[in-house]
Short mmCIF file of C-alpha atoms in Angstrom, two decimals:
data_model
loop_
_atom_site.label_atom_id
_atom_site.label_comp_id
_atom_site.label_asym_id
_atom_site.label_seq_id
_atom_site.Cartn_x
_atom_site.Cartn_y
_atom_site.Cartn_z
CA UNK A 75 -52.61 -98.39 89.13
CA UNK A 76 -55.45 -98.60 91.70
CA UNK A 77 -54.11 -94.99 92.55
CA UNK A 78 -54.73 -93.30 89.47
CA UNK A 79 -57.76 -94.96 88.84
CA UNK A 80 -59.15 -93.37 91.98
CA UNK A 81 -57.45 -90.22 91.10
CA UNK A 82 -59.42 -89.89 87.89
CA UNK A 83 -62.54 -90.79 89.38
CA UNK A 84 -62.32 -88.41 92.12
CA UNK A 85 -61.58 -85.62 89.46
CA UNK A 86 -64.60 -86.65 87.35
CA UNK A 87 -66.94 -86.82 90.85
CA UNK A 88 -65.50 -83.42 91.56
CA UNK A 89 -65.72 -81.76 88.10
CA UNK A 90 -69.29 -82.95 88.00
CA UNK A 91 -70.25 -81.71 91.23
CA UNK A 92 -69.30 -78.42 90.17
CA UNK A 93 -71.33 -78.41 87.57
CA UNK A 94 -74.30 -80.16 88.72
CA UNK A 95 -76.72 -78.89 86.06
CA UNK A 96 -75.00 -81.16 83.31
CA UNK A 97 -75.51 -84.15 85.54
CA UNK A 98 -78.85 -83.80 85.55
CA UNK A 99 -79.99 -83.16 81.89
CA UNK A 100 -79.89 -87.22 81.34
CA UNK A 101 -81.79 -87.92 83.87
CA UNK A 102 -84.61 -84.87 82.97
CA UNK A 103 -84.76 -86.55 79.32
CA UNK A 104 -85.07 -89.81 81.14
CA UNK A 105 -87.71 -88.73 83.06
CA UNK A 106 -89.78 -86.71 80.23
CA UNK A 107 -89.66 -89.30 77.43
CA UNK A 108 -91.18 -91.93 79.88
CA UNK A 109 -93.90 -89.83 80.82
CA UNK A 110 -94.47 -88.93 76.97
CA UNK A 111 -95.79 -92.66 76.56
CA UNK A 112 -98.64 -92.44 78.60
CA UNK A 113 -99.80 -89.59 76.54
CA UNK A 114 -98.97 -91.39 73.34
CA UNK A 115 -100.21 -94.34 73.60
CA UNK A 116 -103.09 -93.90 75.99
CA UNK A 117 -103.46 -94.24 80.06
CA UNK A 118 -105.12 -97.72 80.44
CA UNK A 119 -103.17 -99.33 83.02
CA UNK A 120 -102.88 -102.74 81.87
CA UNK A 121 -101.77 -101.40 78.67
CA UNK A 122 -98.86 -99.33 80.56
CA UNK A 123 -97.72 -101.87 82.54
CA UNK A 124 -97.52 -103.96 79.58
CA UNK A 125 -94.73 -101.66 77.70
CA UNK A 126 -93.36 -100.43 81.05
CA UNK A 127 -89.78 -102.23 80.91
CA UNK A 128 -89.49 -101.91 77.28
CA UNK A 129 -89.99 -98.03 77.67
CA UNK A 130 -88.01 -97.58 80.52
CA UNK A 131 -85.03 -99.61 79.16
CA UNK A 132 -85.31 -97.46 75.54
CA UNK A 133 -85.29 -94.38 77.42
CA UNK A 134 -82.09 -95.40 79.46
CA UNK A 135 -80.45 -96.34 76.27
CA UNK A 136 -81.54 -92.99 74.37
CA UNK A 137 -80.26 -91.08 77.80
CA UNK A 138 -76.98 -92.52 77.88
CA UNK A 139 -76.56 -92.02 74.16
CA UNK A 140 -77.20 -88.54 74.90
CA UNK A 141 -75.04 -87.59 77.58
CA UNK A 142 -71.83 -89.90 76.79
CA UNK A 143 -70.96 -87.67 73.59
CA UNK A 144 -69.94 -85.44 76.72
CA UNK A 145 -67.68 -88.04 77.83
CA UNK A 146 -64.32 -86.84 76.69
CA UNK A 147 -65.43 -83.20 75.18
CA UNK A 148 -64.69 -81.08 77.78
CA UNK A 149 -61.25 -83.32 78.76
CA UNK A 150 -60.35 -82.54 74.98
CA UNK A 151 -61.33 -78.72 74.82
CA UNK A 152 -58.87 -78.36 77.61
CA UNK A 153 -56.10 -80.00 76.93
CA UNK A 154 -56.35 -82.61 79.66
CA UNK A 155 -57.19 -85.45 77.48
CA UNK A 156 -53.37 -85.34 75.59
CA UNK A 157 -51.90 -85.19 79.31
CA UNK A 158 -53.91 -88.71 79.70
CA UNK A 159 -52.38 -89.88 76.53
CA UNK A 160 -48.98 -88.97 77.48
CA UNK A 161 -49.41 -90.05 81.23
CA UNK A 162 -47.44 -93.60 81.43
CA UNK A 163 -49.88 -94.93 83.18
CA UNK A 164 -52.23 -97.34 81.43
CA UNK A 165 -54.91 -95.03 79.29
CA UNK A 166 -57.39 -97.99 79.59
CA UNK A 167 -57.61 -97.82 83.45
CA UNK A 168 -57.83 -94.04 82.88
CA UNK A 169 -60.97 -94.42 80.69
CA UNK A 170 -62.25 -97.19 83.11
CA UNK A 171 -62.19 -94.31 86.46
CA UNK A 172 -63.85 -91.71 83.52
CA UNK A 173 -66.40 -94.29 82.55
CA UNK A 174 -67.09 -95.48 86.49
CA UNK A 175 -67.46 -91.60 87.16
CA UNK A 176 -69.51 -90.97 84.39
CA UNK A 177 -72.00 -94.11 85.40
CA UNK A 178 -72.28 -93.03 88.87
CA UNK A 179 -73.56 -89.59 87.70
CA UNK A 180 -75.78 -90.61 85.15
CA UNK A 181 -76.95 -94.36 85.34
CA UNK A 182 -77.05 -94.89 89.29
CA UNK A 183 -79.36 -92.00 89.51
CA UNK A 184 -81.37 -93.56 86.57
CA UNK A 185 -81.85 -96.77 88.62
CA UNK A 186 -82.53 -94.93 91.58
CA UNK A 187 -85.52 -93.16 90.09
CA UNK A 188 -86.95 -95.70 88.13
CA UNK A 189 -89.27 -97.17 90.99
CA UNK A 190 -91.10 -93.60 90.50
CA UNK A 191 -91.36 -94.26 86.62
CA UNK A 192 -92.80 -97.93 87.68
CA UNK A 193 -95.39 -96.29 89.98
CA UNK A 194 -96.71 -94.29 87.10
CA UNK A 195 -96.48 -97.51 84.76
CA UNK A 196 -98.76 -99.32 87.32
CA UNK A 197 -96.44 -102.34 87.85
CA UNK A 198 -96.47 -104.17 90.71
CA UNK A 199 -93.65 -104.03 93.31
CA UNK A 200 -92.33 -107.34 92.20
CA UNK A 201 -92.08 -106.37 88.91
CA UNK A 202 -90.49 -102.98 89.79
CA UNK A 203 -87.65 -104.69 91.77
CA UNK A 204 -87.03 -106.84 88.64
CA UNK A 205 -87.07 -103.70 86.29
CA UNK A 206 -84.55 -101.54 88.66
CA UNK A 207 -82.13 -104.85 89.15
CA UNK A 208 -81.69 -105.34 85.50
CA UNK A 209 -81.00 -101.53 85.16
CA UNK A 210 -78.40 -101.82 88.07
CA UNK A 211 -76.56 -104.51 85.75
CA UNK A 212 -77.78 -103.45 82.37
CA UNK A 213 -76.88 -99.58 82.39
CA UNK A 214 -72.57 -99.71 83.32
CA UNK A 215 -72.60 -102.37 80.18
CA UNK A 216 -74.31 -99.30 78.36
CA UNK A 217 -71.95 -96.42 79.79
CA UNK A 218 -68.75 -98.65 78.47
CA UNK A 219 -70.37 -99.39 74.93
CA UNK A 220 -71.54 -96.09 74.62
CA UNK A 221 -67.67 -94.84 75.98
CA UNK A 222 -66.39 -96.51 72.34
CA UNK A 223 -68.59 -94.60 70.43
CA UNK A 224 -67.88 -91.27 72.23
CA UNK A 225 -63.89 -92.18 72.02
CA UNK A 226 -64.69 -92.76 68.32
CA UNK A 227 -66.53 -89.84 67.36
CA UNK A 228 -64.99 -87.29 69.24
CA UNK A 229 -64.47 -83.84 67.70
CA UNK A 230 -66.46 -85.01 64.46
CA UNK A 231 -69.02 -83.18 62.34
CA UNK A 232 -73.12 -84.67 63.33
CA UNK A 233 -71.49 -86.83 66.40
CA UNK A 234 -75.05 -86.40 67.95
CA UNK A 235 -76.59 -88.60 65.30
CA UNK A 236 -73.44 -90.81 64.11
CA UNK A 237 -72.85 -92.25 67.53
CA UNK A 238 -76.62 -93.00 67.90
CA UNK A 239 -75.82 -95.04 64.77
CA UNK A 240 -72.81 -96.73 65.72
CA UNK A 241 -73.71 -97.66 69.30
CA UNK A 242 -77.29 -98.64 69.02
CA UNK A 243 -77.20 -101.69 67.48
CA UNK A 244 -74.42 -102.74 69.81
CA UNK A 245 -76.73 -102.05 72.10
CA UNK A 246 -79.54 -104.83 71.46
CA UNK A 247 -78.46 -107.69 73.53
CA UNK A 248 -78.43 -105.21 76.65
CA UNK A 249 -81.87 -104.02 76.18
CA UNK A 250 -83.77 -107.87 75.04
CA UNK A 251 -82.06 -109.52 77.93
CA UNK A 252 -82.93 -106.12 80.53
CA UNK A 253 -86.76 -105.64 79.11
CA UNK A 254 -87.33 -109.42 78.81
CA UNK A 255 -86.82 -109.95 82.01
CA UNK A 256 -89.95 -108.45 83.19
CA UNK A 257 -92.19 -110.73 80.47
CA UNK A 258 -90.49 -114.00 81.72
CA UNK A 259 -91.66 -113.00 84.99
CA UNK A 260 -95.02 -112.73 84.75
CA UNK A 261 -95.32 -115.59 82.09
CA UNK A 262 -93.88 -117.47 85.25
CA UNK A 263 -90.45 -118.49 84.06
CA UNK A 264 -87.46 -118.10 85.30
CA UNK A 265 -85.44 -114.90 85.21
CA UNK A 266 -82.55 -116.07 86.31
CA UNK A 267 -80.71 -116.44 82.38
CA UNK A 268 -81.53 -112.86 82.27
CA UNK A 269 -79.54 -111.89 84.77
CA UNK A 270 -77.11 -113.93 83.73
CA UNK A 271 -76.39 -113.02 80.14
CA UNK A 272 -76.88 -109.47 81.89
CA UNK A 273 -73.73 -110.19 83.72
CA UNK A 274 -71.94 -111.73 80.84
CA UNK A 275 -72.62 -108.35 78.83
CA UNK A 276 -71.36 -106.67 81.55
CA UNK A 277 -68.14 -108.38 82.21
CA UNK A 278 -67.20 -108.59 78.20
CA UNK A 279 -67.55 -105.13 77.94
CA UNK A 280 -65.57 -104.23 81.35
CA UNK A 281 -62.76 -106.24 79.15
CA UNK A 282 -63.26 -104.87 75.84
CA UNK A 283 -64.79 -101.61 76.28
CA UNK A 284 -62.03 -99.71 78.46
CA UNK A 285 -59.44 -101.18 75.84
CA UNK A 286 -61.23 -100.57 72.55
CA UNK A 287 -61.85 -96.84 74.17
CA UNK A 288 -58.44 -96.09 74.41
CA UNK A 289 -57.57 -97.44 71.38
CA UNK A 290 -60.33 -95.00 69.56
CA UNK A 291 -58.84 -91.86 71.62
CA UNK A 292 -55.35 -92.63 70.53
CA UNK A 293 -57.04 -92.90 66.95
CA UNK A 294 -58.54 -89.46 67.27
CA UNK A 295 -55.76 -87.69 68.87
CA UNK A 296 -53.22 -88.74 66.42
CA UNK B 60 -38.45 -129.73 54.40
CA UNK B 61 -37.00 -126.21 53.70
CA UNK B 62 -37.01 -126.78 50.51
CA UNK B 63 -40.64 -126.52 49.80
CA UNK B 64 -40.88 -123.25 52.21
CA UNK B 65 -38.26 -121.33 50.07
CA UNK B 66 -39.90 -122.20 46.80
CA UNK B 67 -43.59 -121.22 48.31
CA UNK B 68 -42.00 -117.64 49.16
CA UNK B 69 -40.04 -117.16 45.99
CA UNK B 70 -42.37 -118.07 43.10
CA UNK B 71 -40.60 -118.85 39.44
CA UNK B 72 -40.44 -115.22 37.30
CA UNK B 73 -40.98 -112.99 40.15
CA UNK B 74 -37.58 -112.56 41.80
CA UNK B 75 -38.11 -111.31 45.31
CA UNK B 76 -41.59 -111.99 45.33
CA UNK B 77 -43.23 -111.90 49.35
CA UNK B 78 -46.82 -112.37 50.57
CA UNK B 79 -46.79 -108.61 50.82
CA UNK B 80 -45.89 -107.92 47.10
CA UNK B 81 -49.28 -107.26 46.20
CA UNK B 82 -49.77 -105.11 49.87
CA UNK B 83 -48.57 -101.88 47.87
CA UNK B 84 -51.24 -100.11 46.02
CA UNK B 85 -48.80 -99.58 43.24
CA UNK B 86 -48.48 -103.12 42.77
CA UNK B 87 -51.97 -103.78 43.31
CA UNK B 88 -53.51 -101.53 40.85
CA UNK B 89 -52.88 -103.43 37.54
CA UNK B 90 -53.50 -106.57 39.13
CA UNK B 91 -56.90 -105.60 40.22
CA UNK B 92 -57.81 -104.02 36.67
CA UNK B 93 -56.56 -107.37 35.51
CA UNK B 94 -58.96 -109.38 37.78
CA UNK B 95 -61.64 -107.21 36.96
CA UNK B 96 -63.02 -108.15 33.85
CA UNK B 97 -63.15 -112.07 34.67
CA UNK B 98 -64.84 -111.34 37.49
CA UNK B 99 -68.00 -109.31 35.80
CA UNK B 100 -67.84 -111.74 33.46
CA UNK B 101 -68.05 -114.97 35.41
CA UNK B 102 -70.84 -113.23 37.65
CA UNK B 103 -72.61 -112.42 34.31
CA UNK B 104 -72.35 -116.04 32.86
CA UNK B 105 -73.20 -117.74 36.58
CA UNK B 106 -76.18 -115.60 37.25
CA UNK B 107 -77.54 -116.51 33.95
CA UNK B 108 -77.03 -119.95 34.47
CA UNK B 109 -78.29 -119.65 38.17
CA UNK B 110 -81.17 -117.71 36.97
CA UNK B 111 -82.28 -120.33 34.45
CA UNK B 112 -81.99 -123.18 36.47
CA UNK B 113 -84.31 -121.57 39.10
CA UNK B 114 -86.44 -120.36 36.82
CA UNK B 115 -86.59 -123.12 34.07
CA UNK B 116 -85.50 -126.35 35.92
CA UNK B 117 -86.18 -125.64 39.12
CA UNK B 118 -89.57 -127.65 39.98
CA UNK B 119 -92.31 -125.64 41.41
CA UNK B 120 -92.76 -125.42 45.25
CA UNK B 121 -95.25 -128.39 46.44
CA UNK B 122 -96.56 -125.67 49.03
CA UNK B 123 -95.37 -122.41 48.43
CA UNK B 124 -96.22 -122.72 44.26
CA UNK B 125 -93.80 -120.47 42.04
CA UNK B 126 -93.56 -117.53 44.64
CA UNK B 127 -90.54 -119.28 46.28
CA UNK B 128 -88.33 -118.85 43.09
CA UNK B 129 -87.08 -115.57 45.22
CA UNK B 130 -85.02 -118.08 47.23
CA UNK B 131 -82.39 -118.00 44.40
CA UNK B 132 -81.68 -114.02 44.88
CA UNK B 133 -82.51 -113.84 48.79
CA UNK B 134 -80.26 -116.81 50.30
CA UNK B 135 -77.25 -115.86 48.04
CA UNK B 136 -77.99 -111.77 48.92
CA UNK B 137 -78.14 -112.93 52.87
CA UNK B 138 -75.07 -115.12 52.53
CA UNK B 139 -73.20 -112.65 51.40
CA UNK B 140 -73.90 -109.64 53.48
CA UNK B 141 -72.98 -112.05 56.36
CA UNK B 142 -69.64 -113.34 54.76
CA UNK B 143 -68.87 -109.33 53.24
CA UNK B 144 -68.88 -108.27 56.79
CA UNK B 145 -66.66 -110.96 58.16
CA UNK B 146 -64.13 -110.29 55.10
CA UNK B 147 -64.18 -106.50 55.75
CA UNK B 148 -63.61 -107.65 59.78
CA UNK B 149 -60.52 -109.75 58.43
CA UNK B 150 -59.16 -106.65 56.45
CA UNK B 151 -59.67 -104.51 59.47
CA UNK B 152 -57.52 -107.01 61.47
CA UNK B 153 -54.54 -107.56 59.19
CA UNK B 154 -54.40 -103.50 58.28
CA UNK B 155 -54.24 -103.03 62.33
CA UNK B 156 -51.56 -105.67 62.45
CA UNK B 157 -49.60 -104.94 59.32
CA UNK B 158 -49.85 -101.59 59.13
CA UNK B 159 -50.86 -101.99 55.28
CA UNK B 160 -53.00 -99.21 54.12
CA UNK B 161 -54.45 -101.06 51.15
CA UNK B 162 -56.69 -103.74 53.77
CA UNK B 163 -58.25 -100.65 54.93
CA UNK B 164 -59.11 -99.85 51.29
CA UNK B 165 -59.95 -102.84 50.58
CA UNK B 166 -62.54 -102.97 53.53
CA UNK B 167 -63.72 -99.74 52.75
CA UNK B 168 -64.58 -100.66 49.26
CA UNK B 169 -66.44 -104.12 50.45
CA UNK B 170 -68.80 -101.92 52.78
CA UNK B 171 -71.28 -100.62 50.84
CA UNK B 172 -71.08 -103.80 48.43
CA UNK B 173 -72.29 -105.37 51.66
CA UNK B 174 -74.90 -103.18 52.48
CA UNK B 175 -76.26 -103.70 49.24
CA UNK B 176 -76.36 -107.43 49.91
CA UNK B 177 -78.24 -107.20 53.40
CA UNK B 178 -80.86 -104.43 51.72
CA UNK B 179 -81.59 -106.73 49.06
CA UNK B 180 -81.89 -109.57 51.17
CA UNK B 181 -84.32 -107.69 53.50
CA UNK B 182 -86.31 -106.71 50.19
CA UNK B 183 -86.70 -109.95 48.92
CA UNK B 184 -87.57 -111.31 51.88
CA UNK B 185 -90.06 -108.50 52.44
CA UNK B 186 -91.71 -109.66 48.89
CA UNK B 187 -91.33 -113.13 49.87
CA UNK B 188 -92.73 -113.02 53.31
CA UNK B 189 -96.06 -111.64 51.64
CA UNK B 190 -97.40 -114.21 49.50
CA UNK B 191 -96.32 -117.07 52.28
CA UNK B 192 -96.85 -115.65 55.59
CA UNK B 193 -99.73 -113.12 54.43
CA UNK B 194 -97.32 -110.30 55.79
CA UNK B 195 -94.18 -108.15 54.41
CA UNK B 196 -92.46 -108.29 57.86
CA UNK B 197 -91.94 -110.10 60.91
CA UNK B 198 -89.95 -109.75 64.10
CA UNK B 199 -88.17 -113.18 63.03
CA UNK B 200 -84.71 -113.56 64.49
CA UNK B 201 -83.46 -114.08 61.25
CA UNK B 202 -84.93 -110.86 59.74
CA UNK B 203 -83.90 -108.75 62.98
CA UNK B 204 -80.73 -109.62 62.67
CA UNK B 205 -79.98 -109.26 59.22
CA UNK B 206 -82.03 -105.44 59.88
CA UNK B 207 -79.38 -105.04 62.67
CA UNK B 208 -76.80 -105.93 60.11
CA UNK B 209 -77.78 -103.49 57.71
CA UNK B 210 -77.50 -101.14 60.70
CA UNK B 211 -73.92 -101.76 61.64
CA UNK B 212 -72.72 -101.22 57.79
CA UNK B 213 -74.37 -98.29 57.99
CA UNK B 214 -72.88 -96.98 61.23
CA UNK B 215 -69.42 -97.88 59.47
CA UNK B 216 -70.07 -96.47 56.35
CA UNK B 217 -71.11 -93.18 58.40
CA UNK B 218 -68.16 -93.11 60.34
CA UNK B 219 -65.65 -93.12 57.78
CA UNK B 220 -67.95 -90.82 55.75
CA UNK B 221 -67.45 -88.22 58.87
CA UNK B 222 -63.72 -88.14 59.51
CA UNK B 223 -61.90 -86.31 56.51
CA UNK B 224 -58.27 -87.27 57.60
CA UNK B 225 -57.98 -91.03 55.47
CA UNK B 226 -55.87 -92.44 58.63
CA UNK B 227 -57.90 -91.65 61.48
CA UNK B 228 -60.95 -92.81 58.77
CA UNK B 229 -59.22 -96.20 58.38
CA UNK B 230 -58.65 -96.74 62.07
CA UNK B 231 -61.83 -95.60 63.64
CA UNK B 232 -63.60 -97.87 60.84
CA UNK B 233 -61.36 -100.79 61.27
CA UNK B 234 -62.21 -100.57 65.12
CA UNK B 235 -65.92 -100.14 64.65
CA UNK B 236 -65.92 -103.05 62.20
CA UNK B 237 -64.30 -105.70 64.79
CA UNK B 238 -66.62 -104.64 67.87
CA UNK B 239 -69.44 -105.03 65.42
CA UNK B 240 -67.74 -108.52 64.65
CA UNK B 241 -67.58 -109.47 68.04
CA UNK B 242 -71.12 -108.61 68.80
CA UNK B 243 -73.07 -110.28 65.49
CA UNK B 244 -72.83 -113.27 67.04
CA UNK B 245 -74.18 -112.42 70.40
CA UNK B 246 -76.96 -110.38 68.74
CA UNK B 247 -77.89 -113.19 67.05
CA UNK B 248 -78.64 -115.33 69.59
CA UNK B 249 -79.95 -112.79 71.53
CA UNK B 250 -82.83 -111.63 68.96
CA UNK B 251 -83.22 -115.75 68.59
CA UNK B 252 -83.73 -115.67 72.15
CA UNK B 253 -86.19 -112.91 72.46
CA UNK B 254 -88.13 -114.55 69.57
CA UNK B 255 -88.59 -117.99 71.17
CA UNK B 256 -89.94 -115.78 74.73
CA UNK B 257 -92.35 -113.29 72.61
CA UNK B 258 -93.71 -116.54 69.79
CA UNK B 259 -94.46 -113.38 67.56
CA UNK B 260 -94.39 -115.10 64.30
CA UNK B 261 -95.01 -118.98 64.73
CA UNK B 262 -93.83 -119.30 61.18
CA UNK B 263 -91.17 -121.67 60.61
CA UNK B 264 -88.56 -120.07 58.19
CA UNK B 265 -86.46 -123.83 57.55
CA UNK B 266 -87.27 -124.31 54.10
CA UNK B 267 -89.06 -127.87 53.32
CA UNK B 268 -86.04 -130.68 54.87
CA UNK B 269 -85.86 -132.24 51.43
CA UNK B 270 -85.11 -129.73 49.13
CA UNK B 271 -85.21 -130.80 45.46
CA UNK B 272 -81.65 -130.75 43.96
CA UNK B 273 -81.86 -128.63 41.33
CA UNK B 274 -83.14 -125.93 43.46
CA UNK B 275 -80.09 -126.40 45.40
CA UNK B 276 -78.02 -126.07 42.46
CA UNK B 277 -79.77 -122.65 41.71
CA UNK B 278 -78.86 -121.19 44.67
CA UNK B 279 -75.40 -122.54 44.86
CA UNK B 280 -74.89 -121.25 41.51
CA UNK B 281 -76.55 -117.52 42.32
CA UNK B 282 -74.41 -117.68 45.52
CA UNK B 283 -70.75 -118.02 43.59
CA UNK B 284 -72.26 -115.51 41.15
CA UNK B 285 -72.81 -113.25 43.83
CA UNK B 286 -69.60 -114.20 45.12
CA UNK B 287 -67.81 -113.25 41.80
CA UNK B 288 -69.85 -109.67 41.53
CA UNK B 289 -68.92 -108.73 45.11
CA UNK B 290 -65.23 -109.43 44.15
CA UNK B 291 -65.49 -107.44 41.28
CA UNK B 292 -67.38 -104.62 42.72
CA UNK B 293 -65.10 -104.33 45.44
CA UNK B 294 -62.00 -104.44 43.15
CA UNK B 295 -63.74 -101.48 40.73
CA UNK B 296 -64.25 -99.86 44.21
CA UNK B 297 -60.71 -100.42 45.66
CA UNK B 298 -59.40 -99.01 42.53
CA UNK B 299 -61.10 -95.92 42.77
CA UNK B 300 -60.32 -95.43 46.64
CA UNK B 301 -56.65 -96.21 45.76
CA UNK B 302 -56.15 -93.46 42.62
CA UNK B 303 -57.65 -90.71 45.18
CA UNK B 304 -55.98 -91.27 47.88
CA UNK B 305 -52.55 -91.86 46.24
CA UNK B 306 -53.52 -88.95 43.94
CA UNK B 307 -49.87 -87.22 44.88
CA UNK B 308 -47.80 -90.41 44.28
CA UNK B 309 -45.85 -90.24 41.30
CA UNK B 310 -47.40 -93.30 39.86
CA UNK B 311 -50.88 -92.45 40.00
CA UNK B 312 -49.47 -89.45 37.79
CA UNK B 313 -47.82 -91.51 35.47
CA UNK B 314 -50.70 -93.65 35.13
CA UNK B 315 -52.88 -90.08 34.61
CA UNK B 316 -50.51 -89.11 31.69
CA UNK B 317 -50.37 -92.66 30.01
CA UNK B 318 -53.99 -91.80 29.26
CA UNK B 319 -54.76 -95.22 31.04
CA UNK B 320 -52.33 -97.52 29.10
CA UNK B 321 -51.57 -99.98 32.33
CA UNK B 322 -55.04 -101.47 32.90
#
């Protein structure tokens, strides 16, 4: 089972390496959207610092949503997905490996670039640390839930808008716990609760999302 | 002790009756037709009684005046929007376990009514909020989670509408309904938690602790009317879905030729 996981992970990373531009689009989207906010709401540093965490989180949600639709698309197009469904190995493990690869390619770069955006929004170093830490724990949850949506909408017309309608309501708790951490810290409150709840969300989606995605893929390829 | 079980499994006058007897569209269609009118009549009668109690019997509220009377529509709508989502998820689970087509049809028949209730709850809530809080909308935990519930209904219906193959639409819809049902409590508590942090609205939504009995009765009767309406609307819709999906079968053809003699 572990070898299947490693093989799929390696395969997806290798494929992404061969088509590097695809990986960078989500990151570019994240950078661009966050840069648009100061233009929209004005450049006052206090105001920007106030909205920074929320803006970065919402941009991360949208970046995930945009790129996650491609998670199973190329595999479906070239028939790999069918082979995965026929495989004797558990489909949930294969899906989990794919989601891991996807997070490494889109979620992790987002976390790594976040300090730069925090700088633009004039956040203090501690606040930057908190935002990055919440993104680090929260973005895997986004990827996992996004995979369920991607599997459900595979090959459907209007997939992009549809997946937004399906998945965004499910993202609400993660958004609240993630973006709320900096506000709590500013108010002088303990942020342990936020991290614990984000961790809980991650564990629940880690347990449920691969199974649900696998079921959705079987429905889609019935 | 085995006697009651066998008698429960076989009702007198219905040889071979079992739990799944009405799980087939062919047998359920006439039953739904017979239940339709009682549901509508019950809904109309209860609604008339409930509105009468609400408008003429229930006393005027000491603090909110007459504007509180929207509660008789608002609260039942909010209750129903939640109950219908649970019912949808229930039918989806039943459908996935027993592989019964009718369960999925019930689920998709319930969705528009549930979305309607969520919308009514939001709309009447806004109208109620203006005179009492001075604003149509506050980012209160209940309002926000009701809004998200409305989006969950929309997502379910949009997904079903996007899939042409009914079998796939059923199963994909069931999956998202169940995932949504798992998420609803998490969303509610996260929004509540978010709300306490931000202190956005210092309005306490909990109504007066000692509610007049007549108010409670009015609300209860209206809630029952909403139940009857929901069942009636779902049955009407499920009949339409059954005929549409089973149009290739003999029983629908016979129904069409018989000129609707079978109710």
